mmCIF file of C-alpha atoms and ligand atoms in Angstrom:
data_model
loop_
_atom_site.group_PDB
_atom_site.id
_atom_site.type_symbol
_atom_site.label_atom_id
_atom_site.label_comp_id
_atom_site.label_asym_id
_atom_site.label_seq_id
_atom_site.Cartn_x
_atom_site.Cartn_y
_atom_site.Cartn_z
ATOM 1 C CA UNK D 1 -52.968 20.106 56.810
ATOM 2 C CA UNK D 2 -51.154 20.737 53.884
ATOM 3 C CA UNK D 3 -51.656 17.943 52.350
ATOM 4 C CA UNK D 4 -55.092 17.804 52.730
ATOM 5 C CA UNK D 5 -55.675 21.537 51.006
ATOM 6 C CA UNK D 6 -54.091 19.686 48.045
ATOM 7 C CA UNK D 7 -56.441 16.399 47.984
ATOM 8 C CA UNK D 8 -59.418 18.633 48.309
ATOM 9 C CA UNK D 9 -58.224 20.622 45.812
ATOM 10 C CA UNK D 10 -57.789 18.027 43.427
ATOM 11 C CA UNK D 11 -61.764 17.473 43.264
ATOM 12 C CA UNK D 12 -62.693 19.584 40.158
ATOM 13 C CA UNK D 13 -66.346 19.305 39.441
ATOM 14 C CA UNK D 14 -65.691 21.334 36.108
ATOM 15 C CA UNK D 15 -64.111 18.940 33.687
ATOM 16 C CA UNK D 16 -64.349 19.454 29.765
ATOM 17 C CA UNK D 17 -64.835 17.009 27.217
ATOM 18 C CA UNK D 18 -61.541 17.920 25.168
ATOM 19 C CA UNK D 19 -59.765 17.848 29.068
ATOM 20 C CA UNK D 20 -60.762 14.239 28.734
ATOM 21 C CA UNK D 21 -60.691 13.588 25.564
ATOM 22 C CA UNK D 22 -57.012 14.593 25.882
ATOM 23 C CA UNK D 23 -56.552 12.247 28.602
ATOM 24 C CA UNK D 24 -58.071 8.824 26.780
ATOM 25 C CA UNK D 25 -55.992 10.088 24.294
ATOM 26 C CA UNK D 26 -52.500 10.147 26.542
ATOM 27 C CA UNK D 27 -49.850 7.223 25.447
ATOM 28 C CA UNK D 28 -51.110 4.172 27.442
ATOM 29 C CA UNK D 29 -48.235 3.873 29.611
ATOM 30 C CA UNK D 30 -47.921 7.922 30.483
ATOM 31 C CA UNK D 31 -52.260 7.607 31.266
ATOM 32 C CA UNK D 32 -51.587 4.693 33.667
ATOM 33 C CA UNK D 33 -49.093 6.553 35.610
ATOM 34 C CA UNK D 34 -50.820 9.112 35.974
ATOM 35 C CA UNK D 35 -53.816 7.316 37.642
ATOM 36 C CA UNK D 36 -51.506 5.442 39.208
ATOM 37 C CA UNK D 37 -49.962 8.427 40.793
ATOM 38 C CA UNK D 38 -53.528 10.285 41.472
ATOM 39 C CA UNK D 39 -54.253 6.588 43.396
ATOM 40 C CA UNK D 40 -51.484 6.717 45.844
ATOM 41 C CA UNK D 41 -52.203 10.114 46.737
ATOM 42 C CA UNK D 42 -55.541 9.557 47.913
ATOM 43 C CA UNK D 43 -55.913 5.817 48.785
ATOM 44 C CA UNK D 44 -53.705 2.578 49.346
ATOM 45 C CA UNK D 45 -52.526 1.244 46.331
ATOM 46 C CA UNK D 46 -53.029 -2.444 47.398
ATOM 47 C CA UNK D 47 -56.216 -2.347 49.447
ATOM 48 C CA UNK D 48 -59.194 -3.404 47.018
ATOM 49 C CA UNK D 49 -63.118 -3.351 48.749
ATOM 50 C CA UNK D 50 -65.009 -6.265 48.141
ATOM 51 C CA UNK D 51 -69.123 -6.279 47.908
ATOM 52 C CA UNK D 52 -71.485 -9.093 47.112
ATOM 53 C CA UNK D 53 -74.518 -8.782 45.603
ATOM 54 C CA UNK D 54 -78.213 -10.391 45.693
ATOM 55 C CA UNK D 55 -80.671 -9.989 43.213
ATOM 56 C CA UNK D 56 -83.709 -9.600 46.117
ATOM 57 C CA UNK D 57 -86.646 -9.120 43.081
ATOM 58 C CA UNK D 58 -85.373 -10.768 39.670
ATOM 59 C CA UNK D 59 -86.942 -10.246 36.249
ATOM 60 C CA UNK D 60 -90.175 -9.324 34.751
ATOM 61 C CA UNK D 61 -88.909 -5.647 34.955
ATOM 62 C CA UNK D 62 -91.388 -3.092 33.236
ATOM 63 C CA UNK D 63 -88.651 -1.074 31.795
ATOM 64 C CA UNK D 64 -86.602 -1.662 28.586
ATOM 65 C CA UNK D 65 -82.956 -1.354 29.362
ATOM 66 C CA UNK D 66 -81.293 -2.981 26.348
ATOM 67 C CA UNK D 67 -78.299 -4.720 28.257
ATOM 68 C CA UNK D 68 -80.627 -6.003 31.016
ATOM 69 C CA UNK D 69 -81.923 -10.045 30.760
ATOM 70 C CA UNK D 70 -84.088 -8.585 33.455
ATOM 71 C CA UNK D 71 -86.654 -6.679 31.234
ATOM 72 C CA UNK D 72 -89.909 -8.058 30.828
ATOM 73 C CA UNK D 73 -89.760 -7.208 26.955
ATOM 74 C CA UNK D 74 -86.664 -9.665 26.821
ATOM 75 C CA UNK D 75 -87.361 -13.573 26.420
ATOM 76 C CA UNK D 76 -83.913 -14.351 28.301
ATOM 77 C CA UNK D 77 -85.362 -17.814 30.077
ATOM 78 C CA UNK D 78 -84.727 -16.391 32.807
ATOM 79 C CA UNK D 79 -86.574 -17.607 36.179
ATOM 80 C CA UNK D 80 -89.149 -14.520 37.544
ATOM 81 C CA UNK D 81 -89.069 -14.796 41.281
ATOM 82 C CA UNK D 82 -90.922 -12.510 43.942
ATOM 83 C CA UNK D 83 -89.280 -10.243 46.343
ATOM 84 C CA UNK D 84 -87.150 -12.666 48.567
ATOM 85 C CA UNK D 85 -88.658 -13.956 51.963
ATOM 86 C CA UNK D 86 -86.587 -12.224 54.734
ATOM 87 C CA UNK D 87 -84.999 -15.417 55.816
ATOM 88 C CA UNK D 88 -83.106 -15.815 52.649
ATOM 89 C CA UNK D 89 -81.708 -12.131 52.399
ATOM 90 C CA UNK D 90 -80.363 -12.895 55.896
ATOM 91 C CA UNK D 91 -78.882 -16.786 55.488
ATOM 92 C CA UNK D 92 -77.329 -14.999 52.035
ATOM 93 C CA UNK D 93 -75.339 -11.969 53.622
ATOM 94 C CA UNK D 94 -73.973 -14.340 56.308
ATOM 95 C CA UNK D 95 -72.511 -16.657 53.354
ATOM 96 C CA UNK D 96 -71.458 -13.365 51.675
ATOM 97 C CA UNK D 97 -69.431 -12.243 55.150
ATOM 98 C CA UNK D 98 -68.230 -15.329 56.030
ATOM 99 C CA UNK D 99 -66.536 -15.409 52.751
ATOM 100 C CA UNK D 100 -65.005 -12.074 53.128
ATOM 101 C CA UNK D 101 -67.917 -9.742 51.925
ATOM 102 C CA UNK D 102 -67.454 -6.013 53.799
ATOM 103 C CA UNK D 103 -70.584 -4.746 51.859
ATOM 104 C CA UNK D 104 -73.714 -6.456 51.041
ATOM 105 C CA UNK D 105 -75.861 -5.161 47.586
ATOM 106 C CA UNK D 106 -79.206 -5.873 47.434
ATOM 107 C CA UNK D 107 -80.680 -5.311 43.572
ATOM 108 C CA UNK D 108 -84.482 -4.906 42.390
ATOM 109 C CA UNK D 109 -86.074 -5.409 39.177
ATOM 110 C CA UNK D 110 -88.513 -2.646 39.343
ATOM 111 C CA UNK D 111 -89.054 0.584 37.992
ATOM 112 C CA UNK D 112 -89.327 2.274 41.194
ATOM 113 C CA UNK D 113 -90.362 0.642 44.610
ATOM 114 C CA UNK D 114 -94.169 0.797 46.052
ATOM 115 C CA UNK D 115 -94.187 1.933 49.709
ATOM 116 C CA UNK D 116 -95.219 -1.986 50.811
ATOM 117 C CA UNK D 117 -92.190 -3.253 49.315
ATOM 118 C CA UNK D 118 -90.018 -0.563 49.898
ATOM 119 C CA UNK D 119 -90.629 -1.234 53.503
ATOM 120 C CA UNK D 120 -90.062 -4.791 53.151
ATOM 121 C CA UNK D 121 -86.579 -3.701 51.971
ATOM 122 C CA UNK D 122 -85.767 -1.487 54.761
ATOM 123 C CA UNK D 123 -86.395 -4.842 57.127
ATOM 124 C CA UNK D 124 -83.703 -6.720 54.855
ATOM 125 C CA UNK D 125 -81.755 -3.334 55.950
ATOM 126 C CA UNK D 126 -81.600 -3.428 59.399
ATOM 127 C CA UNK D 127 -81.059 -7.504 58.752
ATOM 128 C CA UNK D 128 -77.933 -7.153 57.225
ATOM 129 C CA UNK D 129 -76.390 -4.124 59.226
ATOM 130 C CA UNK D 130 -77.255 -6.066 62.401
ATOM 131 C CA UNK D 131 -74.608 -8.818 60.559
ATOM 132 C CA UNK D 132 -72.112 -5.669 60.647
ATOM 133 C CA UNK D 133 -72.126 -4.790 57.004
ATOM 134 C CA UNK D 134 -72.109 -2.553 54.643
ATOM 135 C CA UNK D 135 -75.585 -2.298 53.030
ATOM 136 C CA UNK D 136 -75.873 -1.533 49.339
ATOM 137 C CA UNK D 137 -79.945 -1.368 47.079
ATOM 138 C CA UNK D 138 -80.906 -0.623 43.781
ATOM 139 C CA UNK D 139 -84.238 -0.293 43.577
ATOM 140 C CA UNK D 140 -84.754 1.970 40.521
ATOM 141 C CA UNK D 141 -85.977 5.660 40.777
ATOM 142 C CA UNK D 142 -86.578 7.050 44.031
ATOM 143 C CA UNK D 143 -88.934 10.059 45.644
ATOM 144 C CA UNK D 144 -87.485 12.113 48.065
ATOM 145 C CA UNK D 145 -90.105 11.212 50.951
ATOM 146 C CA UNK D 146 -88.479 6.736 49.844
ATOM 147 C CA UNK D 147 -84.993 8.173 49.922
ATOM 148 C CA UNK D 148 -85.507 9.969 53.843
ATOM 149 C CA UNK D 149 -86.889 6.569 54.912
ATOM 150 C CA UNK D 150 -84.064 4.554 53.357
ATOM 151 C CA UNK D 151 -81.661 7.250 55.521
ATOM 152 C CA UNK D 152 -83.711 6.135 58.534
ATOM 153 C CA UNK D 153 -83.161 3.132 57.924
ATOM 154 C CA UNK D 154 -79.195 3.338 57.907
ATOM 155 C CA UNK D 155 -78.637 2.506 54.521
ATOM 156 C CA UNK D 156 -75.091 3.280 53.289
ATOM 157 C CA UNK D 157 -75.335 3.466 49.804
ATOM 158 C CA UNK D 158 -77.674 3.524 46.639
ATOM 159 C CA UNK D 159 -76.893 2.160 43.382
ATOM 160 C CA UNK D 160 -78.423 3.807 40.584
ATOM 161 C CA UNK D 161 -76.290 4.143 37.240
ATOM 162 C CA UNK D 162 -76.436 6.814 34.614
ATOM 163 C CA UNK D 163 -75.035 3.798 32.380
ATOM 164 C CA UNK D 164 -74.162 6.116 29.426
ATOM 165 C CA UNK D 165 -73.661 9.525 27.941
ATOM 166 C CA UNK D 166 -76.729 12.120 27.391
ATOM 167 C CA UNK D 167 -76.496 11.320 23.626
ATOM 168 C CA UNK D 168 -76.134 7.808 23.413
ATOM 169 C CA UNK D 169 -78.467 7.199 26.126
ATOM 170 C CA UNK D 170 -81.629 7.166 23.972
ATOM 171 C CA UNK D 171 -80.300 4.647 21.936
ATOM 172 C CA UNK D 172 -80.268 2.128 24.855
ATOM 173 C CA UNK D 173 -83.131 3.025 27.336
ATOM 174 C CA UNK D 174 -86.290 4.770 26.249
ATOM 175 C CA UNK D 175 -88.942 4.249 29.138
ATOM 176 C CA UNK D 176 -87.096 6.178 31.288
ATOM 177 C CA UNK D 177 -84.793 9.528 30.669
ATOM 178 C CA UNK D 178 -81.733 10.808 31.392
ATOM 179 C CA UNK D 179 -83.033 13.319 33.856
ATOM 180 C CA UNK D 180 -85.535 10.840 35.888
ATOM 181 C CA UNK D 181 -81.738 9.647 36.603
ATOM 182 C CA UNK D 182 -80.143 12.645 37.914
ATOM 183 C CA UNK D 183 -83.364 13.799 40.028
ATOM 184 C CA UNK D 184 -82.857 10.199 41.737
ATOM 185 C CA UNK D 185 -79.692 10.843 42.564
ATOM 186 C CA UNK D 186 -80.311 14.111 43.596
ATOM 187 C CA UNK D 187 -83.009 12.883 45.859
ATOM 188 C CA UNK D 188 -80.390 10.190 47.384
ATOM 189 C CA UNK D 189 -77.728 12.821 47.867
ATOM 190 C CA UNK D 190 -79.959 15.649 49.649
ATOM 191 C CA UNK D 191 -80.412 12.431 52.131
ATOM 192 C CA UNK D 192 -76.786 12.153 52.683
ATOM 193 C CA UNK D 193 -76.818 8.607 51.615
ATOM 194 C CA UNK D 194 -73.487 7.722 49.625
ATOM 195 C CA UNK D 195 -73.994 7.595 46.036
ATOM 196 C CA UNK D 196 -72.587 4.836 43.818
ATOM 197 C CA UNK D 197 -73.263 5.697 40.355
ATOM 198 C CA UNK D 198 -71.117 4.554 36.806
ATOM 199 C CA UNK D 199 -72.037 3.596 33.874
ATOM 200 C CA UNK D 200 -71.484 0.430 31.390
ATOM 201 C CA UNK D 201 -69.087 0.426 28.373
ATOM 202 C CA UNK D 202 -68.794 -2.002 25.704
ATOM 203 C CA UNK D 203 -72.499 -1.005 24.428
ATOM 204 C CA UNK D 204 -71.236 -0.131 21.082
ATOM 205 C CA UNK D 205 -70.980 3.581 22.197
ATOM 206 C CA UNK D 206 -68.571 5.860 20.476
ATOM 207 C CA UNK D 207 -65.267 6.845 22.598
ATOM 208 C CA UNK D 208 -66.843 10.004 22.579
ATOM 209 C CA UNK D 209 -69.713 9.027 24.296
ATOM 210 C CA UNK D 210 -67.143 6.944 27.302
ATOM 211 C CA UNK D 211 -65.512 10.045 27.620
ATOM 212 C CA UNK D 212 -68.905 11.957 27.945
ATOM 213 C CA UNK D 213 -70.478 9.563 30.291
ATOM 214 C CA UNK D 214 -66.988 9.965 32.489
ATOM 215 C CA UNK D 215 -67.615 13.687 32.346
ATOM 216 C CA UNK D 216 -71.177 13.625 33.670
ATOM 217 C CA UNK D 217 -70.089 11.618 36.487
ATOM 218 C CA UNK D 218 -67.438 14.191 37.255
ATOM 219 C CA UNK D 219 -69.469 17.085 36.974
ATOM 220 C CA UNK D 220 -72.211 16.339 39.500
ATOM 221 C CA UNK D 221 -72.200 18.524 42.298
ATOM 222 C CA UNK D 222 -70.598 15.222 43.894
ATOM 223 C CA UNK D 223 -68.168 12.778 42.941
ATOM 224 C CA UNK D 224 -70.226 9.718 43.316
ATOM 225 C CA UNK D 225 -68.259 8.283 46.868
ATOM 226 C CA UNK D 226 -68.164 4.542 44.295
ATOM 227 C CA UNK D 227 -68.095 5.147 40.253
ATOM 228 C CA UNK D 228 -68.859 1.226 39.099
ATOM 229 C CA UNK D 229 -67.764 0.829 35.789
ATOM 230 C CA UNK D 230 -69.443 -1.961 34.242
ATOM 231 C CA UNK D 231 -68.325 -4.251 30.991
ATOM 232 C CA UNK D 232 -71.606 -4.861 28.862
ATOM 233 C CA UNK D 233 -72.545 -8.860 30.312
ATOM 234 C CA UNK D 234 -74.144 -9.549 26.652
ATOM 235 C CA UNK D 235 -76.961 -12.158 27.131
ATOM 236 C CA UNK D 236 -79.114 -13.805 24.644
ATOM 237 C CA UNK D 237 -81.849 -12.636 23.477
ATOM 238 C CA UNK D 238 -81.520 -9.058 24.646
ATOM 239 C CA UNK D 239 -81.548 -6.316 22.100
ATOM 240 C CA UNK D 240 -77.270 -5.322 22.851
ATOM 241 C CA UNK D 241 -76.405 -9.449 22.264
ATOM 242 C CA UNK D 242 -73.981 -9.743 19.629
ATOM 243 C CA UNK D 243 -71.951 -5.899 20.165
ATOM 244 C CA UNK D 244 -68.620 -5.728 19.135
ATOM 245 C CA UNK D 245 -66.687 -6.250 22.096
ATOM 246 C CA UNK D 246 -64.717 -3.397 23.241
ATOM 247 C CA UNK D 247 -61.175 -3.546 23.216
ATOM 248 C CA UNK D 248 -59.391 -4.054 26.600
ATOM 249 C CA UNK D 249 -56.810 -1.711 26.483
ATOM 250 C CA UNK D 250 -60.152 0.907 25.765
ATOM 251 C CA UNK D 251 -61.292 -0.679 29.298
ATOM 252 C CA UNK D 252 -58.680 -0.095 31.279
ATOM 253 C CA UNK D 253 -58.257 3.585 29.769
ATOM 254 C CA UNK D 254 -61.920 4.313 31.002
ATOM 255 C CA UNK D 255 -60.882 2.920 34.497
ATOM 256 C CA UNK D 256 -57.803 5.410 34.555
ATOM 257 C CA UNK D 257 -59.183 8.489 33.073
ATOM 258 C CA UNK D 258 -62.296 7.436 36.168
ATOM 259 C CA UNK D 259 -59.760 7.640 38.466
ATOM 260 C CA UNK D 260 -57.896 10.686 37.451
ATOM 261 C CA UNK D 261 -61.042 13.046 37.183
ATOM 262 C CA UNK D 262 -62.782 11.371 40.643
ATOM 263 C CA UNK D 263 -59.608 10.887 42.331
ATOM 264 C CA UNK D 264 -61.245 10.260 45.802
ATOM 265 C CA UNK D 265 -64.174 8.112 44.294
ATOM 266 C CA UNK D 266 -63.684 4.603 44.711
ATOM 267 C CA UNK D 267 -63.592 3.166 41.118
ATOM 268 C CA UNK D 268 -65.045 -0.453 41.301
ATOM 269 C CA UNK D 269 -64.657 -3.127 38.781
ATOM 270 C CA UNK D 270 -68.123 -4.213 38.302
ATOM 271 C CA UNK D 271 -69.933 -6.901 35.633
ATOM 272 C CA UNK D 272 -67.747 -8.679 32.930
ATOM 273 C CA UNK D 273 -64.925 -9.751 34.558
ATOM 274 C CA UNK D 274 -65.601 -13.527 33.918
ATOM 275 C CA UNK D 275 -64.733 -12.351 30.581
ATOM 276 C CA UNK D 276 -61.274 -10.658 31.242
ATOM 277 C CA UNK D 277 -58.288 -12.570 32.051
ATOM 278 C CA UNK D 278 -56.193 -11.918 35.219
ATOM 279 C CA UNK D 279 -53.674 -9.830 33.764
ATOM 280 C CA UNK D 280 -56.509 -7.542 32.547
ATOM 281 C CA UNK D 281 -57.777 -7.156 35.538
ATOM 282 C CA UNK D 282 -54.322 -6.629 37.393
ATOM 283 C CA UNK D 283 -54.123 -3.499 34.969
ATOM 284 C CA UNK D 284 -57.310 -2.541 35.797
ATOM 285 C CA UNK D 285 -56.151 -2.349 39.504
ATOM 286 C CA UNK D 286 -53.133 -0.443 38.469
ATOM 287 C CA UNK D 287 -55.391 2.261 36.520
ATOM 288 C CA UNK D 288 -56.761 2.729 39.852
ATOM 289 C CA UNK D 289 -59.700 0.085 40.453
ATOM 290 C CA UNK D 290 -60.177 -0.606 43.928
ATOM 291 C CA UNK D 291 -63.069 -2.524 44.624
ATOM 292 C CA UNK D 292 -65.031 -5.388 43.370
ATOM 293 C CA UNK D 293 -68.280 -7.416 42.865
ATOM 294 C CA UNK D 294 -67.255 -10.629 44.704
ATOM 295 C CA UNK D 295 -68.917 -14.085 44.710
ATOM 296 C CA UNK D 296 -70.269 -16.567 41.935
ATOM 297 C CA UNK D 297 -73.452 -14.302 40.758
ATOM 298 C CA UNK D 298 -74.002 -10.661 39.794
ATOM 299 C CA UNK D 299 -77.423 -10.235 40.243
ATOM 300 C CA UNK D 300 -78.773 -12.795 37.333
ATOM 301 C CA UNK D 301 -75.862 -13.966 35.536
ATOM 302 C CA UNK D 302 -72.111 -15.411 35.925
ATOM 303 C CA UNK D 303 -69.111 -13.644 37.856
ATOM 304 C CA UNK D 304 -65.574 -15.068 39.264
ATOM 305 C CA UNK D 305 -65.430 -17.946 41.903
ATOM 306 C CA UNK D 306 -64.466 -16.265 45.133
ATOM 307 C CA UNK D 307 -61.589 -18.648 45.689
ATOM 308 C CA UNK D 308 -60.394 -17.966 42.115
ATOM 309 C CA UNK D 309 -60.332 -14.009 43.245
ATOM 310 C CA UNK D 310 -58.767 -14.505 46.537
ATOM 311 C CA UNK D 311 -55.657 -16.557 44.798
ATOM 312 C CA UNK D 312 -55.823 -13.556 42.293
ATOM 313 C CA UNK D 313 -55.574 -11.150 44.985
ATOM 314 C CA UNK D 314 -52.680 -13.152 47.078
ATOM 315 C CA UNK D 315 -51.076 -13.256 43.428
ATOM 316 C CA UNK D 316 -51.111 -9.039 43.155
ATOM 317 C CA UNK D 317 -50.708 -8.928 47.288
ATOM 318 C CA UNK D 318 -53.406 -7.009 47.521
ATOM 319 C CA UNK D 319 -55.274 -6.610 50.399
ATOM 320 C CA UNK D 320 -59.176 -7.553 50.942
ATOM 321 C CA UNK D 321 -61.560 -4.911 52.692
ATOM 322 C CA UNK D 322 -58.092 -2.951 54.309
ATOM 323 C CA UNK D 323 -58.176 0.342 54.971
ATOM 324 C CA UNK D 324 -58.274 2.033 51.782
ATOM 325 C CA UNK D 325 -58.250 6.156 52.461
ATOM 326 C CA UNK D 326 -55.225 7.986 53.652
ATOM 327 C CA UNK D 327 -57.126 11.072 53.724
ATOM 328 C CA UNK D 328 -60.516 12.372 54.605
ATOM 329 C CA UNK D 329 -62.556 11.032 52.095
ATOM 330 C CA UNK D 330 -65.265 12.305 50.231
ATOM 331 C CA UNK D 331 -67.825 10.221 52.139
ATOM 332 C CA UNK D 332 -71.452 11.409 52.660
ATOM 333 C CA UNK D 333 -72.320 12.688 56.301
ATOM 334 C CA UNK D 334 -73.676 9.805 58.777
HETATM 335 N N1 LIG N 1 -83.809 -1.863 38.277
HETATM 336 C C1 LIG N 1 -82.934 -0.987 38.933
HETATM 337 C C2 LIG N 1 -82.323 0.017 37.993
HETATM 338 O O1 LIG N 1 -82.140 -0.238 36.827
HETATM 339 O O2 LIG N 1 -82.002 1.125 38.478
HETATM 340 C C3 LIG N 1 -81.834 -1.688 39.696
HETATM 341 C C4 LIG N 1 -81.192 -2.943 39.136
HETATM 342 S S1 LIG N 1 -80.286 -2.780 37.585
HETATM 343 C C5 LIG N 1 -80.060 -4.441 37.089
HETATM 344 C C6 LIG N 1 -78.684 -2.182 38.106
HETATM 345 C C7 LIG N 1 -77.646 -1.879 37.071
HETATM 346 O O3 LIG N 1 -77.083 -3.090 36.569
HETATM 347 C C8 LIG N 1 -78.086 -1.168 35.805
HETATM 348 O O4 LIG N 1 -78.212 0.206 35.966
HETATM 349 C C9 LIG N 1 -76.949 -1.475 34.848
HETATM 350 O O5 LIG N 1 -75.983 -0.456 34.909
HETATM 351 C C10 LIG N 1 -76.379 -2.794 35.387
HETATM 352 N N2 LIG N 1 -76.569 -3.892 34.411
HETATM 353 C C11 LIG N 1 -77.743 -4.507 34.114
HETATM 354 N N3 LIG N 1 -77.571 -5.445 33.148
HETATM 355 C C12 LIG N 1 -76.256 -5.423 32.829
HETATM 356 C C13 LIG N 1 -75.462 -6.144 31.891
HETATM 357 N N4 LIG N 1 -75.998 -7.057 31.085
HETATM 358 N N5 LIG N 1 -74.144 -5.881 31.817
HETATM 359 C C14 LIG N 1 -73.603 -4.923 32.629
HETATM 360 N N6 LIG N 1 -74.304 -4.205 33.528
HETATM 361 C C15 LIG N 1 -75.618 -4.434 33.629
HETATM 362 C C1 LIG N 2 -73.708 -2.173 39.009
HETATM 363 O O1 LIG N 2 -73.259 -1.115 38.516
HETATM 364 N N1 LIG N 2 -73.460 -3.399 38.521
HETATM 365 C C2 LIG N 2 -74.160 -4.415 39.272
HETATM 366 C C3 LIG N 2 -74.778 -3.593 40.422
HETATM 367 N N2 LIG N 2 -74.488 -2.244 40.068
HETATM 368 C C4 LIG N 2 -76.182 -3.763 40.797
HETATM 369 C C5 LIG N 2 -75.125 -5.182 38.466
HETATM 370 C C6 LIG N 2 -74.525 -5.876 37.276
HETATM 371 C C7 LIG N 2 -75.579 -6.693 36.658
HETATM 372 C C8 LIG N 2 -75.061 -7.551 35.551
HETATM 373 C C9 LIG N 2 -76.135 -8.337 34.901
HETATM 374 C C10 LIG N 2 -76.828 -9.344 35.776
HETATM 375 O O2 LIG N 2 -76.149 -10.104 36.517
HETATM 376 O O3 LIG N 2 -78.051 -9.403 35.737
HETATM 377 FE FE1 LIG N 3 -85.247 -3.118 34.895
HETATM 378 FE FE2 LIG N 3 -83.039 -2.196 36.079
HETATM 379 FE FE3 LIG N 3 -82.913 -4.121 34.175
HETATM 380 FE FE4 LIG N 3 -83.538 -1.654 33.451
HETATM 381 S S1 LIG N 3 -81.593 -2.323 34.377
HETATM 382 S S2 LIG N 3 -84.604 -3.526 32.784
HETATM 383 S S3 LIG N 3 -84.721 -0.969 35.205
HETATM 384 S S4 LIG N 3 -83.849 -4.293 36.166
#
């Protein structure tokens, strides 16, 4: 019982910049024990969750999300397609479990969801649960009435990022604010569905504004259950093409500070990794990373082989969709 006080106790939901600040600013190696420590407590260090996603709506998005080859204000040559006939979603999660897949994400170009397709999403729902997965949507901002039908519905989790910090934020996104964001997620978690909600880095934000983004994440009233941390994907054509590139060691702070300050959150290791080596992302597993998008596509453009991450996983010994808690975790009420 004891030792559960402590892990519950651990969950501070009133970080300060300058207490994080402090931490990005820790010698590398003291930073990385730390999170490394703070992992062990809560979950098992080699037991990494693996989710693959599906882009179910792709492109001609009316919003103008400088990162995203999605937006319709973006000539990325990329190919518009419809919301996906049922048949496909289904045929797709199979491939996904039989390849190892525990969760299955299911991503939407829109704005928000109209009723008619929002219940054309729930079907691809109760399709992929019936498989025994996980199910994972983004869908873009959400009512409360669409978030108590998605909890009908089963879902497990909603994907909605807050991508950046509060300052920077305006520099990126401008057709929809900060605090549409947080009312979405608020929405999601008075449903009890489990939030997954992180940001990108590598957008040519300051490290101010990583540590500030880290710090709203903390500070919501609760620690999203998954905190994806995404590295900018940089396509052609879109407005962020051409950023500096952050520098890894930078990247594999933000997924240890992450960990520290959400230290029952499950951190995941989301878009760029076709652009990290192995040993980068073996120290983003020690800073605490434990779970991954898995399979050849993000939602529109490149990520690992799966073969090339399972030999990358036998390499590290860790261990595919185990158990990861050793604790009660932090996860939202069925
Ligand atoms: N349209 C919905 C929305 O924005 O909420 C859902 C889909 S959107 C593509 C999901 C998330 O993908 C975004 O919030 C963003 O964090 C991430 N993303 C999009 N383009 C990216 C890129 N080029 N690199 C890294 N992450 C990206
Ligand atoms: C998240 O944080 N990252 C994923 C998922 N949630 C939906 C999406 C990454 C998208 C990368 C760009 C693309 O493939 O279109
Ligand atoms: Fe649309 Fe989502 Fe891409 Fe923004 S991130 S342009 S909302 S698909």
């Amino acid at each position: 019982m004891k030792i559960m006080n402590e892990l519950v106790d651990d969950v501070r939901h009133d970080w300060t910049l300058n207490e994080i600040k402090a931490l990005f600013a820790r010698p590398f190696n003291d930073l990385l024990f730390q999170a490394q420590t703070v992992h062990r407590k809560c979950f098992d260090p080699n037991a990494v969750q693996i989710s693959s996603l599906l882009s179910i709506k792709t492109g001609a998005c009316p919003e103008d999300c400088s990162y995203c080859p999605q937006s319709a204000r973006y000539d990325t040559d990329l190919e518009h397609e419809r919301l996906l006939p049922i048949e496909e979603v289904k045929q797709a999660a199979l491939n996904a479990k039989q390849n190892g897949a525990s969760r299955f994400c299911m991503g939407a170009a829109w704005r928000n969801p109209t009723e008619k397709n929002l219940d054309k999403v729930i079907e691809m729902i109760s399709v992929v649960k019936d498989l025994g997965m996980e199910t994972c949507v983004t869908l873009g901002m959400l009512t409360r009435q669409q978030t108590q039908k998605l909890k009908s519905a089963g879902l497990d989790y909603y994907n909605h990022n807050l991508d950046t910090s509060p300052e920077y934020y305006k520099e990126v996104i401008t057709t929809r604010t900060y605090q549409d964001r947080l009312d979405t997620l608020e929405n999601v978690r008075a449903e009890n569905i489990n939030v997954c909600c992180g940001g990108i880095v590598g957008m040519g934000e300051s490290d101010l504004d990583r540590a500030a983004l880290l710090q709203q994440l903390a500070n919501l009233p609760q620690h999203p259950q998954s905190v994806p941390i995404n590295l900018l994907v940089q396509v052609e054509n879109t407005p962020l093409y051409g950023t500096e590139v952050l520098d890894p060691i930078e990247f594999v702070r933000t997924i240890a500070v992450a960990r520290i300050i959400m230290p029952k959150s499950t951190v995941k290791l989301s878009a760029g990794r076709t652009n990290m080596t192995d040993e980068l992302q073996a120290l983003c597993f020690l800073a605490g990373a434990n779970s991954i998008f898995y399979g050849e596509k993000l939602l529109t453009t490149p990520n690992p082989a799966e073969n090339k991450d399972m030999e990358l996983f036998d390499r590290l010994g860790i261990k595919p969709n185990a158990e990861q808690h050793h604790a009660a975790s932090e996860t939202a009420a069925a």
